[in-house]
Amino acid sequence: MASSHPRDPTKPMPRYLTPSSIGLLALISVYTDAVVPSTSMIPVLSFLVSHLRPLSAKDENLDNYVLTIESFQKATITLASSIPGRTIWDLLLKKLWEIDSFDALNSFFDALSEDDNPKSIVLSRRSLLGRFVARAQLEFKILVFESGVRLWKSLVNYRAPTLSLWQRRHPTAGKSSFDINLQSAGIGLDAQLVEHVYGDITDDRDEREGSVSIQDIAKLLEYQITRMQKMGIRVSQPMKDQFRNMISAGSLTVPHKTYLLGCLDAWKSGDQSSALDSLHRYFDYAIHIRNPTYFQHALLNLTILQADFGCLSEAVEVIKETISTARRNNDARCLNICLGWLYQFGKAHPEEMREVLQESGIPPDQKTIAILKATARANKMWGLLCTSLLSEARFILGGLSRKGYYVQAFARMEAVDELSLRTLKSYQLWTTTLGILKTQQYLHRDNLVAAERVLSKIQDIPVAGQDLHFTIEMLKIDLHMRRQDYSEALATLERFATKLHDEKSDISHRVYVMVLKARILDKAGTPQKGFSVVVRAARTARRAFLLRGLWEAISALSRVLISIKEFEAATKLLEVIMPPLLEYDDCHLTGRSYCHLADAHVGMAGDSEAGSIQRKERLATALEYIDRSFDEFSRIEDLQGQCETTAKKATIMYLNGDMVLANDCAAKYLDIKKAAKEQNAEM
């Protein structure tokens, strides 16, 4: 809770040194005296390092960041020292109580760099402990007399709770033992001199006023900002109370990063007005100090804030100004961050990005990711590198599902760190992606009820991203097709196609929609109606260098050619795309193409004379393609594909006059159906 005492404006907050700093220095002094045995050395060093190292975003339990004297006692009271009958806590207490005057405090700091004892441990200036000692000595030397006396008074109040423990080892110690001058002169605590020098030492307000430094607040602010930016974790109420107590502990102008922290906290809570107000205060500071670095990074935060609250056009205008400012100031780091944000924003809102892409000359997706990875590694921008790798991982994850690696895909999804899912946006993205994977698996296993149930859950999740929305819509159409409800599938596709405006939608999506329309017409028994559509899709894909879209279109076109008995033309088209298609490793597309090749060879066999060698060769080739198609469908557990290829194989066996193998294929067909039904019942 906040302090009930008003802040004394005449007592400024310490810049670096606090009583807890002196406690750490005293413990370091105990360590360098070579009185810490090997059994206690690791706990002592761990305690020191944990309070001296820079804070990390993964650090937990910092709601009580201020190091109290009780913290020292808890960490050292059970640790034995090399002196019989004395613990590390006893030696630390002795170090602290030997500082019994302001002059003794000066001697304490001077002794930190002395090396009179040949058995003492010498600290390297480059070590963490050595740097802290050197910095503390420098800070003490540059203290003005008034600040030094204030530090001494804060130390007196800081160690006061340990007086009873000190008296157990030193019975002659009294209430005035904190100052050797008072004790030697026999001056009591009620004397006017004591009140004039130390004030009311029974009041714990002075202890709070010197307990934290400006450096402590800066470190804690930086830690909390980094934690919110990396993990999306809001400021906890104990942490807010701690900030309030720290700032009220001395005369201190509110640090400028407090406004940035307030902006992030309001942003995560959905309070747009408060977030913008805090960010504008941060802008005012950037303009006041005339530091262009602060200004362009404030602009970048405003861009992200506007986009997150749905103000897309405003976000685009601000990112333009951010890029312009970063270029003017040669800030490559900010430019790289802008490039990464533009890539992610462009994937989610391509219609808003066309003007920016034309003005900035940003390269295509794959080249953008390559540039981001290279610049992130070169500039050691690990956050940007992580974003780039995640973009690649998204494609890899989609490839896992296309190849049938559902177990590996689900394992990767479950391995996502829980800390990264604490924000609503991240959790919604993770949930939607996981739901898409499950829906694909259910559809392939012909568990249409489960697929519909998962689709109904994820379709209402407000996820930013055109790709995810497109995938969900295509899964709905696939569900209708597998139910053989082709009229509803076509109607759903037509409704969705009206939303794909030529200038705003992804061209790959438009190509896929045209190909899918031809496939639906083929399944409905009217493949010729899709001829013009699939030709237009192939032409568009070729013009845009969309290889996968071109392969999809050619595969669908071959099916149209087979329906009009142009078997050789269909075979030539399919044989051209099969080598690159196998490298792409899309099991479903490859399985369909192999099935079309088998159909074309069966058609050519039908045109051959009965009993001729050519007829047998073409039927044998068709069987080979059918087996390959079955293998591809099996990899992704596509039940309908397996059943379709098995039925076609049985038909070919029947045409060859091999009734035994034909009956075996029919039995295999029933076994596949039965196994799938049992598997779906267990889920």
XYZ file of C-alpha atoms in Angstrom:
683
model
C 0.000 0.000 0.000
C 1.065 3.574 -0.483
C 2.729 5.438 2.345
C 0.491 7.456 4.620
C 3.224 10.099 5.120
C 3.532 12.934 2.648
C 6.691 13.079 0.625
C 9.307 15.552 1.872
C 10.284 17.661 -1.157
C 13.489 18.799 0.587
C 14.920 15.255 0.524
C 15.760 14.241 -3.026
C 15.932 10.582 -3.946
C 19.425 9.017 -4.014
C 20.913 8.688 -7.477
C 22.596 5.293 -7.003
C 23.638 4.388 -3.432
C 21.082 3.134 -0.901
C 21.345 1.245 2.401
C 20.672 -2.010 0.563
C 23.664 -1.198 -1.679
C 25.825 -0.896 1.436
C 24.431 -4.241 2.597
C 25.519 -5.841 -0.685
C 28.943 -4.209 -0.386
C 29.275 -5.546 3.167
C 28.412 -9.063 2.006
C 30.973 -8.746 -0.815
C 33.498 -7.667 1.813
C 32.716 -10.791 3.842
C 33.266 -12.859 0.707
C 36.607 -11.211 -0.125
C 37.829 -11.756 3.480
C 38.020 -15.476 2.536
C 35.788 -16.530 5.419
C 33.111 -18.128 3.229
C 33.623 -21.908 2.983
C 32.988 -23.839 -0.209
C 29.648 -25.127 1.112
C 28.343 -21.565 1.508
C 30.086 -19.943 -1.441
C 27.503 -20.830 -4.106
C 24.481 -19.567 -2.078
C 26.308 -16.332 -1.219
C 27.401 -15.668 -4.797
C 23.965 -16.613 -6.132
C 22.346 -14.077 -3.792
C 24.785 -11.360 -4.838
C 24.501 -12.058 -8.551
C 20.699 -12.223 -8.461
C 20.584 -8.645 -7.105
C 23.388 -7.180 -9.202
C 22.759 -8.601 -12.672
C 20.494 -6.786 -15.141
C 16.855 -7.744 -14.876
C 15.449 -10.115 -17.481
C 11.899 -10.222 -18.831
C 11.645 -13.812 -17.562
C 12.357 -12.835 -13.941
C 9.430 -13.482 -11.630
C 8.427 -12.405 -8.112
C 9.659 -8.809 -8.356
C 6.592 -7.410 -6.647
C 8.895 -6.790 -3.655
C 11.925 -5.477 -5.501
C 13.403 -3.428 -2.637
C 16.039 -5.438 -0.761
C 15.284 -5.259 2.982
C 17.538 -6.201 5.887
C 15.282 -9.192 6.473
C 16.168 -10.408 2.953
C 19.853 -10.477 3.914
C 19.040 -12.344 7.124
C 16.912 -14.957 5.383
C 19.596 -15.611 2.759
C 22.599 -15.896 5.096
C 21.461 -16.972 8.575
C 21.679 -20.689 7.761
C 25.045 -20.470 5.985
C 28.107 -21.481 8.016
C 31.321 -19.454 7.845
C 34.949 -20.488 8.271
C 34.932 -19.007 11.769
C 33.653 -21.559 14.315
C 30.327 -20.656 15.873
C 29.633 -17.848 13.395
C 27.285 -17.810 10.425
C 27.576 -15.589 7.370
C 24.753 -13.524 8.845
C 26.808 -12.913 12.023
C 29.759 -11.664 9.988
C 27.525 -9.483 7.810
C 25.878 -8.006 10.879
C 29.327 -7.242 12.308
C 30.326 -5.435 9.095
C 27.177 -3.320 9.170
C 27.359 -2.380 12.871
C 31.068 -1.516 12.653
C 29.947 1.415 10.501
C 29.198 3.419 13.646
C 29.719 6.955 12.359
C 29.773 8.995 9.203
C 33.557 8.862 9.317
C 33.370 5.055 9.570
C 31.162 5.042 6.457
C 33.914 6.880 4.569
C 36.464 4.375 5.871
C 34.236 1.498 4.794
C 34.184 2.678 1.186
C 37.925 3.349 1.182
C 38.636 -0.160 2.534
C 36.778 -1.799 -0.334
C 39.742 -1.271 -2.662
C 42.459 -2.069 -0.104
C 44.305 -5.374 -0.283
C 46.152 -5.639 3.058
C 45.278 -9.280 3.746
C 47.323 -11.662 1.544
C 44.612 -14.323 1.958
C 41.795 -12.084 0.730
C 40.059 -12.666 -2.595
C 40.875 -10.038 -5.222
C 37.948 -9.050 -7.426
C 38.544 -8.493 -11.110
C 37.489 -5.086 -12.366
C 35.689 -6.808 -15.234
C 33.665 -9.123 -13.008
C 30.108 -8.339 -11.951
C 31.124 -7.871 -8.317
C 34.207 -5.838 -9.250
C 32.233 -3.463 -11.460
C 29.637 -2.948 -8.733
C 32.285 -2.150 -6.103
C 34.096 0.283 -8.421
C 30.843 2.029 -9.361
C 29.779 2.274 -5.698
C 33.128 3.826 -4.703
C 32.892 6.350 -7.523
C 29.314 7.271 -6.665
C 30.248 7.775 -3.002
C 33.210 10.001 -3.890
C 31.090 12.349 -5.982
C 28.390 12.661 -3.313
C 28.007 16.122 -1.858
C 28.266 16.298 1.910
C 24.526 16.649 2.424
C 23.765 13.557 0.314
C 26.469 11.581 2.126
C 24.983 12.438 5.514
C 21.539 11.503 4.232
C 22.905 8.108 3.123
C 24.388 7.609 6.594
C 21.074 8.421 8.289
C 19.257 6.012 5.937
C 21.711 3.261 6.887
C 21.041 3.898 10.573
C 17.319 3.391 10.067
C 17.885 0.459 7.681
C 19.834 -1.667 10.184
C 17.871 -0.544 13.271
C 15.633 -3.684 13.315
C 18.750 -5.836 13.894
C 19.761 -4.117 17.146
C 18.421 -6.940 19.307
C 20.371 -9.502 17.271
C 23.536 -7.414 17.570
C 23.076 -7.143 21.328
C 23.017 -10.952 21.666
C 26.620 -11.088 20.463
C 27.611 -7.774 22.080
C 25.766 -7.239 25.388
C 27.388 -3.829 25.891
C 25.635 -2.441 22.808
C 22.849 0.003 23.582
C 20.232 1.990 21.757
C 22.801 4.647 20.893
C 25.303 2.136 19.458
C 24.438 3.232 15.949
C 26.710 6.286 16.563
C 29.982 5.774 18.444
C 30.169 9.486 19.195
C 26.868 9.428 21.074
C 27.762 6.242 22.911
C 31.225 7.428 24.010
C 29.843 10.790 25.166
C 26.972 9.137 27.013
C 24.337 11.172 25.161
C 20.850 9.676 25.328
C 18.382 9.413 22.477
C 16.119 12.032 24.068
C 18.817 14.695 23.895
C 18.144 17.754 21.758
C 21.358 17.137 19.808
C 20.176 13.696 18.706
C 16.832 15.091 17.620
C 18.549 17.883 15.726
C 20.962 15.548 13.894
C 18.859 12.415 13.394
C 15.323 13.610 13.863
C 12.742 11.162 15.215
C 14.566 7.839 14.786
C 11.445 5.952 15.870
C 9.681 7.111 12.691
C 10.260 4.700 9.785
C 9.612 7.389 7.173
C 13.313 8.176 6.771
C 13.989 4.492 6.150
C 11.522 4.457 3.262
C 12.826 7.728 1.853
C 16.328 6.377 1.370
C 15.471 2.799 0.516
C 15.367 3.206 -3.277
C 17.399 5.139 -5.814
C 16.759 6.633 -9.199
C 18.782 3.755 -10.641
C 16.437 1.231 -8.983
C 13.348 2.861 -10.456
C 14.946 3.074 -13.912
C 15.889 -0.616 -13.807
C 12.419 -1.625 -12.656
C 10.718 0.502 -15.309
C 12.937 -0.954 -18.043
C 12.229 -4.465 -16.768
C 8.466 -3.972 -16.733
C 8.411 -2.327 -20.178
C 10.493 -5.139 -21.675
C 8.265 -7.708 -19.978
C 5.107 -6.140 -21.396
C 6.545 -5.755 -24.897
C 7.913 -9.304 -25.075
C 5.271 -11.232 -23.162
C 2.236 -8.950 -23.156
C 1.943 -9.174 -19.368
C 0.145 -6.290 -17.672
C 1.509 -4.488 -14.617
C 0.340 -6.297 -11.492
C -1.317 -4.367 -8.688
C 1.547 -5.060 -6.235
C 3.971 -3.697 -8.826
C 1.831 -0.559 -9.257
C 1.837 -0.070 -5.484
C 5.601 -0.556 -5.455
C 6.096 2.112 -8.124
C 3.855 4.467 -6.163
C 5.823 3.887 -2.970
C 9.146 4.316 -4.738
C 8.235 7.621 -6.348
C 6.722 8.883 -3.070
C 9.910 7.922 -1.186
C 11.766 11.073 -2.246
C 11.693 14.212 -4.303
C 11.726 12.901 -7.854
C 10.420 14.076 -11.169
C 8.330 11.310 -12.724
C 10.627 9.361 -15.143
C 9.638 9.727 -18.781
C 9.443 5.943 -19.231
C 6.616 5.908 -16.701
C 4.419 7.337 -19.452
C 5.466 4.568 -21.838
C 4.696 1.984 -19.165
C 1.298 3.581 -18.566
C 0.624 3.526 -22.307
C 1.447 -0.181 -22.568
C -0.633 -1.060 -19.515
C -3.659 0.890 -20.773
C -3.193 -0.650 -24.218
C -3.254 -4.186 -22.839
C -6.358 -3.369 -20.810
C -8.163 -2.034 -23.904
C -8.311 1.579 -22.681
C -7.546 3.432 -25.911
C -7.996 6.975 -24.592
C -5.653 6.454 -21.627
C -3.104 4.713 -23.845
C -3.089 7.601 -26.331
C -2.880 10.159 -23.524
C 0.171 8.457 -21.979
C 1.821 8.058 -25.355
C 1.327 11.737 -26.173
C 2.998 12.590 -22.869
C 5.904 10.436 -23.983
C 5.882 12.344 -27.302
C 6.096 15.629 -25.372
C 9.182 14.374 -23.563
C 10.817 13.309 -26.849
C 10.221 16.740 -28.352
C 11.373 18.488 -25.153
C 14.778 16.796 -25.093
C 15.054 16.976 -28.902
C 16.182 13.394 -29.176
C 15.086 12.023 -32.586
C 15.527 8.433 -31.402
C 12.822 8.831 -28.787
C 10.584 10.560 -31.319
C 10.653 7.876 -34.018
C 10.225 5.064 -31.511
C 7.281 6.911 -30.005
C 5.850 7.126 -33.521
C 6.388 3.387 -33.936
C 4.485 2.678 -30.727
C 1.684 4.957 -31.925
C 1.538 2.959 -35.176
C 1.163 -0.335 -33.339
C -1.402 1.189 -30.992
C -3.558 2.561 -33.815
C -3.470 -0.731 -35.713
C -4.352 -2.762 -32.632
C -7.422 -0.616 -31.960
C -8.581 -0.958 -35.574
C -7.568 2.508 -36.829
C -5.863 1.082 -39.913
C -5.670 4.174 -42.121
C -4.234 6.204 -39.223
C -1.677 3.460 -38.569
C -0.566 3.555 -42.212
C -0.069 7.326 -42.097
C 1.947 7.119 -38.878
C 4.177 4.305 -40.169
C 4.991 6.466 -43.208
C 6.108 9.256 -40.893
C 8.068 6.761 -38.788
C 9.946 5.467 -41.837
C 10.634 9.006 -43.006
C 11.978 10.039 -39.589
C 14.101 6.900 -39.240
C 15.597 7.414 -42.707
C 16.355 11.061 -41.951
C 18.201 10.067 -38.777
C 19.879 6.965 -40.265
C 18.262 4.716 -37.670
C 18.687 1.292 -39.275
C 17.326 -0.471 -36.199
C 14.018 1.403 -36.342
C 13.795 0.838 -40.114
C 14.206 -2.909 -39.640
C 11.464 -2.946 -37.016
C 9.222 -0.995 -39.396
C 9.909 -3.507 -42.160
C 8.979 -6.391 -39.865
C 5.784 -4.655 -38.758
C 4.838 -3.807 -42.348
C 5.258 -7.444 -43.358
C 2.946 -8.670 -40.601
C 0.461 -5.837 -41.201
C 0.459 -6.528 -44.936
C -0.396 -10.191 -44.388
C -3.355 -9.205 -42.200
C -4.568 -6.165 -44.183
C -3.310 -6.290 -47.784
C -5.873 -3.728 -48.939
C -4.290 -1.074 -46.695
C -0.767 -1.811 -47.851
C -0.826 -1.230 -51.598
C 0.034 2.469 -51.412
C 2.762 1.860 -48.828
C 4.297 -0.922 -50.903
C 4.404 1.302 -53.965
C 6.001 4.207 -52.094
C 8.499 2.241 -50.017
C 9.491 -0.377 -52.583
C 9.217 -3.253 -50.115
C 10.125 -6.594 -51.765
C 7.847 -9.667 -51.913
C 7.161 -11.919 -48.947
C 9.965 -14.465 -49.199
C 12.554 -11.817 -49.950
C 11.244 -9.714 -47.066
C 11.685 -12.571 -44.615
C 15.216 -13.191 -45.907
C 16.099 -9.500 -45.478
C 14.597 -9.406 -41.991
C 16.551 -12.484 -40.912
C 19.832 -11.139 -42.284
C 19.498 -7.661 -40.774
C 18.260 -9.024 -37.453
C 21.287 -11.297 -37.120
C 23.693 -8.553 -38.205
C 22.300 -6.027 -35.706
C 21.631 -8.603 -32.959
C 17.922 -7.718 -32.940
C 16.740 -10.973 -31.442
C 13.088 -9.913 -31.194
C 12.949 -9.124 -34.907
C 14.774 -12.371 -35.696
C 12.196 -14.262 -33.618
C 9.357 -12.631 -35.580
C 11.013 -13.554 -38.881
C 11.565 -17.140 -37.813
C 7.945 -17.361 -36.623
C 6.796 -16.247 -40.073
C 8.853 -19.037 -41.577
C 7.527 -21.459 -38.959
C 3.978 -20.627 -40.008
C 4.717 -21.844 -43.530
C 6.519 -24.883 -42.123
C 3.556 -25.691 -39.889
C 1.254 -25.526 -42.889
C 3.678 -27.825 -44.737
C 3.529 -30.297 -41.809
C -0.244 -30.545 -42.214
C 0.004 -30.843 -46.016
C 2.398 -33.753 -45.572
C 0.260 -35.473 -42.946
C 2.587 -34.815 -40.014
C -0.273 -34.111 -37.645
C 1.479 -35.524 -34.585
C 4.483 -33.266 -35.113
C 2.263 -30.269 -35.891
C 0.222 -30.724 -32.710
C 3.427 -31.251 -30.699
C 4.768 -27.917 -31.937
C 1.534 -26.186 -31.065
C 1.487 -27.649 -27.564
C 5.143 -26.713 -27.058
C 4.350 -22.999 -27.305
C 5.390 -21.216 -24.101
C 2.403 -20.316 -21.905
C 3.892 -16.884 -21.213
C 3.570 -15.975 -24.885
C -0.165 -16.809 -24.778
C -1.091 -14.470 -21.939
C -2.339 -11.763 -24.269
C -5.776 -12.262 -25.773
C -4.586 -11.650 -29.329
C -1.823 -14.277 -29.117
C -4.146 -16.806 -27.511
C -6.794 -16.263 -30.183
C -4.212 -16.757 -32.932
C -2.935 -19.939 -31.295
C -6.468 -21.269 -30.748
C -7.491 -20.567 -34.346
C -4.384 -22.206 -35.800
C -4.853 -25.270 -33.612
C -8.538 -25.442 -34.600
C -7.635 -25.304 -38.288
C -5.219 -28.218 -37.891
C -7.833 -30.269 -36.038
C -10.499 -29.486 -38.634
C -8.218 -30.593 -41.460
C -7.490 -33.847 -39.669
C -11.175 -34.500 -38.933
C -12.136 -33.808 -42.553
C -9.488 -36.188 -43.842
C -10.640 -38.865 -41.416
C -14.244 -38.300 -42.569
C -15.267 -37.285 -39.045
C -17.532 -34.574 -40.384
C -19.469 -34.022 -37.154
C -16.294 -33.240 -35.201
C -15.009 -31.040 -38.038
C -18.224 -29.012 -38.045
C -18.069 -28.641 -34.262
C -14.515 -27.256 -34.317
C -15.311 -24.967 -37.253
C -18.253 -23.486 -35.404
C -15.936 -22.601 -32.512
C -13.107 -20.977 -34.449
C -15.127 -19.097 -37.064
C -16.379 -16.610 -34.443
C -12.932 -15.849 -33.012
C -11.939 -12.310 -34.082
C -8.504 -13.050 -35.533
C -6.708 -10.474 -37.664
C -5.293 -12.121 -40.734
C -6.695 -12.619 -44.199
C -4.910 -15.954 -44.602
C -6.576 -17.509 -41.549
C -10.003 -16.201 -42.525
C -9.545 -17.577 -46.048
C -8.460 -20.977 -44.713
C -11.532 -21.214 -42.480
C -13.849 -20.405 -45.391
C -12.185 -23.026 -47.592
C -12.604 -25.615 -44.819
C -16.335 -24.848 -44.727
C -16.580 -25.480 -48.458
C -14.548 -28.691 -48.128
C -16.997 -29.853 -45.454
C -19.940 -29.371 -47.831
C -18.100 -31.176 -50.642
C -17.319 -34.183 -48.462
C -21.013 -34.339 -47.572
C -21.715 -34.273 -51.316
C -23.766 -31.124 -50.843
C -22.324 -29.487 -53.942
C -25.053 -26.885 -54.347
C -24.368 -25.475 -50.870
C -20.617 -25.675 -51.461
C -20.979 -23.681 -54.685
C -23.310 -21.165 -53.049
C -20.875 -20.650 -50.156
C -18.024 -20.203 -52.613
C -19.968 -17.662 -54.665
C -20.806 -15.635 -51.550
C -17.179 -15.603 -50.498
C -15.951 -14.783 -54.016
C -17.972 -11.552 -54.025
C -15.776 -10.316 -51.149
C -12.574 -10.865 -53.120
C -12.301 -7.553 -54.930
C -9.619 -7.404 -57.588
C -7.610 -4.627 -55.945
C -7.930 -5.639 -52.310
C -7.676 -9.418 -52.092
C -4.678 -11.696 -52.345
C -4.257 -12.867 -55.938
C -3.389 -16.397 -54.769
C -6.757 -16.549 -53.006
C -8.580 -15.529 -56.180
C -6.781 -18.218 -58.172
C -7.599 -20.891 -55.605
C -11.284 -19.873 -55.543
C -11.500 -20.219 -59.336
C -9.847 -23.642 -59.234
C -12.113 -24.761 -56.407
C -15.170 -23.729 -58.395
C -14.027 -25.967 -61.260
C -13.483 -28.849 -58.821
C -16.990 -28.442 -57.391
C -18.501 -28.467 -60.869
C -16.485 -31.607 -61.646
C -17.750 -33.349 -58.514
C -21.297 -32.290 -59.396
C -20.978 -34.095 -62.755
C -20.612 -31.031 -65.000
C -16.833 -30.565 -65.419
C -17.182 -28.798 -68.788
C -18.832 -25.805 -67.086
C -15.559 -25.139 -65.272
C -13.426 -24.969 -68.416
C -13.401 -21.184 -68.831
C -12.937 -20.649 -65.099
C -9.941 -22.949 -64.801
C -8.292 -21.530 -67.932
C -8.639 -18.029 -66.468
C -7.155 -19.286 -63.202
C -4.170 -20.815 -64.993
C -3.579 -17.615 -66.967
C -3.743 -15.472 -63.819
C -1.416 -17.775 -61.880
C 1.124 -17.825 -64.714
C 1.073 -14.040 -65.014
C 1.595 -13.654 -61.253
C 4.236 -16.437 -61.036
C 2.110 -18.406 -58.562
C 3.474 -21.911 -59.116
C 1.182 -23.723 -56.699
C -1.859 -21.953 -58.156
C -0.692 -22.870 -61.657
C -0.317 -26.548 -60.698
C -3.772 -26.539 -59.109
C -5.257 -25.023 -62.252
C -3.507 -27.482 -64.601
C -4.604 -30.421 -62.464
C -8.212 -29.200 -62.590
C -7.918 -28.499 -66.325
C -6.753 -32.057 -66.965
C -9.921 -33.300 -65.317
C -11.984 -31.183 -67.735
C -10.003 -32.583 -70.686
C -10.602 -36.155 -69.479
C -14.332 -35.489 -69.353
C -14.311 -34.554 -73.063
C -12.103 -37.593 -73.859
C -8.920 -35.585 -74.550
C -6.871 -38.186 -72.679
C -3.492 -37.609 -74.333
C -3.655 -33.841 -73.818
C -4.517 -34.349 -70.161
C -1.632 -36.799 -69.758
C 0.877 -34.384 -71.297
C -0.219 -31.551 -69.012
C -0.028 -33.702 -65.891
C 3.359 -35.186 -66.771
C 4.778 -31.640 -67.065
C 3.722 -30.565 -63.561
C 4.375 -33.822 -61.687
C 8.171 -33.377 -61.088
C 7.900 -29.919 -59.446
C 4.703 -31.014 -57.724
C 6.527 -33.899 -56.058
C 9.187 -31.481 -54.811
C 6.485 -29.239 -53.342
C 5.242 -32.219 -51.345
C 1.539 -31.364 -51.137
C 0.022 -34.791 -50.576
C -3.563 -33.871 -51.421
C -2.732 -32.113 -54.699
C -0.242 -34.830 -55.650
C -2.781 -37.573 -54.868
C -5.454 -35.898 -57.011
C -3.015 -35.441 -59.897
C -1.930 -39.085 -59.769
C -5.610 -40.089 -59.758
C -6.235 -37.920 -62.850
C -3.254 -39.545 -64.573
C -4.746 -42.968 -63.838
C -8.092 -41.836 -65.269
C -6.372 -40.573 -68.426
C -4.523 -43.875 -68.952
C -7.706 -45.861 -68.362
C -9.383 -43.662 -70.988
C -6.560 -44.288 -73.464
C -6.779 -48.016 -72.707
C -10.463 -47.880 -73.553
C -9.577 -46.469 -76.980
C -7.178 -49.376 -77.613
C -8.190 -52.711 -79.025
C -9.410 -55.328 -76.569
C -6.657 -57.742 -75.582
C -3.881 -55.687 -77.194
C -0.516 -55.173 -75.503
C -1.002 -51.420 -75.575
C -4.245 -51.750 -73.627
C -2.571 -53.928 -70.974
C 0.377 -51.535 -70.661
C -1.895 -48.545 -70.163
C -3.977 -50.355 -67.571
C -0.768 -51.414 -65.780
C 0.415 -47.788 -65.814
C -2.977 -46.713 -64.480
C -2.619 -49.222 -61.615
C 0.810 -47.817 -60.800
C -0.570 -44.272 -60.636
C -3.520 -45.471 -58.546
C -1.119 -47.011 -56.009
C 0.888 -43.792 -55.830
C -2.300 -41.796 -55.380
C -3.394 -44.137 -52.580
C -0.031 -43.650 -50.840
C -0.342 -39.852 -50.974
C -3.869 -39.919 -49.555
C -2.740 -42.365 -46.864
C -0.010 -39.985 -45.705
C -2.596 -37.337 -44.834
C -5.150 -39.919 -43.620
C -7.655 -38.833 -46.286
C -10.355 -41.506 -46.063
C -12.350 -40.410 -49.117
C -9.226 -40.332 -51.259
C -8.216 -43.807 -50.105
C -11.688 -45.211 -50.778
C -11.909 -43.559 -54.209
C -8.537 -44.918 -55.342
C -9.314 -48.394 -53.937
C -12.617 -48.488 -55.812
C -10.890 -47.432 -59.055
C -8.253 -50.115 -58.534
C -10.952 -52.749 -58.117
C -12.561 -51.548 -61.361
C -9.269 -51.843 -63.254
C -8.753 -55.342 -61.859
C -12.229 -56.236 -63.041
C -11.452 -54.894 -66.539
C -8.295 -57.028 -66.586
C -10.397 -60.061 -65.722
C -8.624 -60.650 -62.393
C -11.682 -61.243 -60.201
C -9.674 -62.439 -57.171
C -7.687 -59.201 -56.911
C -10.841 -57.231 -57.633
C -12.551 -58.901 -54.660
C -9.455 -58.231 -52.502
C -9.668 -54.542 -53.360
C -13.364 -54.525 -52.488
C -12.570 -56.135 -49.131
C -9.813 -53.557 -48.533
C -12.318 -50.814 -49.245
C -14.601 -52.140 -46.502
C -11.655 -52.508 -44.090
C -10.664 -48.873 -44.605
C -14.213 -47.748 -43.880
C -14.409 -49.901 -40.766
C -11.022 -48.760 -39.412
C -11.945 -45.099 -39.906
C -15.267 -45.573 -38.118
C -13.504 -47.185 -35.134
C -10.886 -44.454 -35.037
C -13.514 -41.710 -35.070
C -15.447 -43.465 -32.303
C -12.369 -43.361 -30.045
C -11.851 -39.597 -30.531
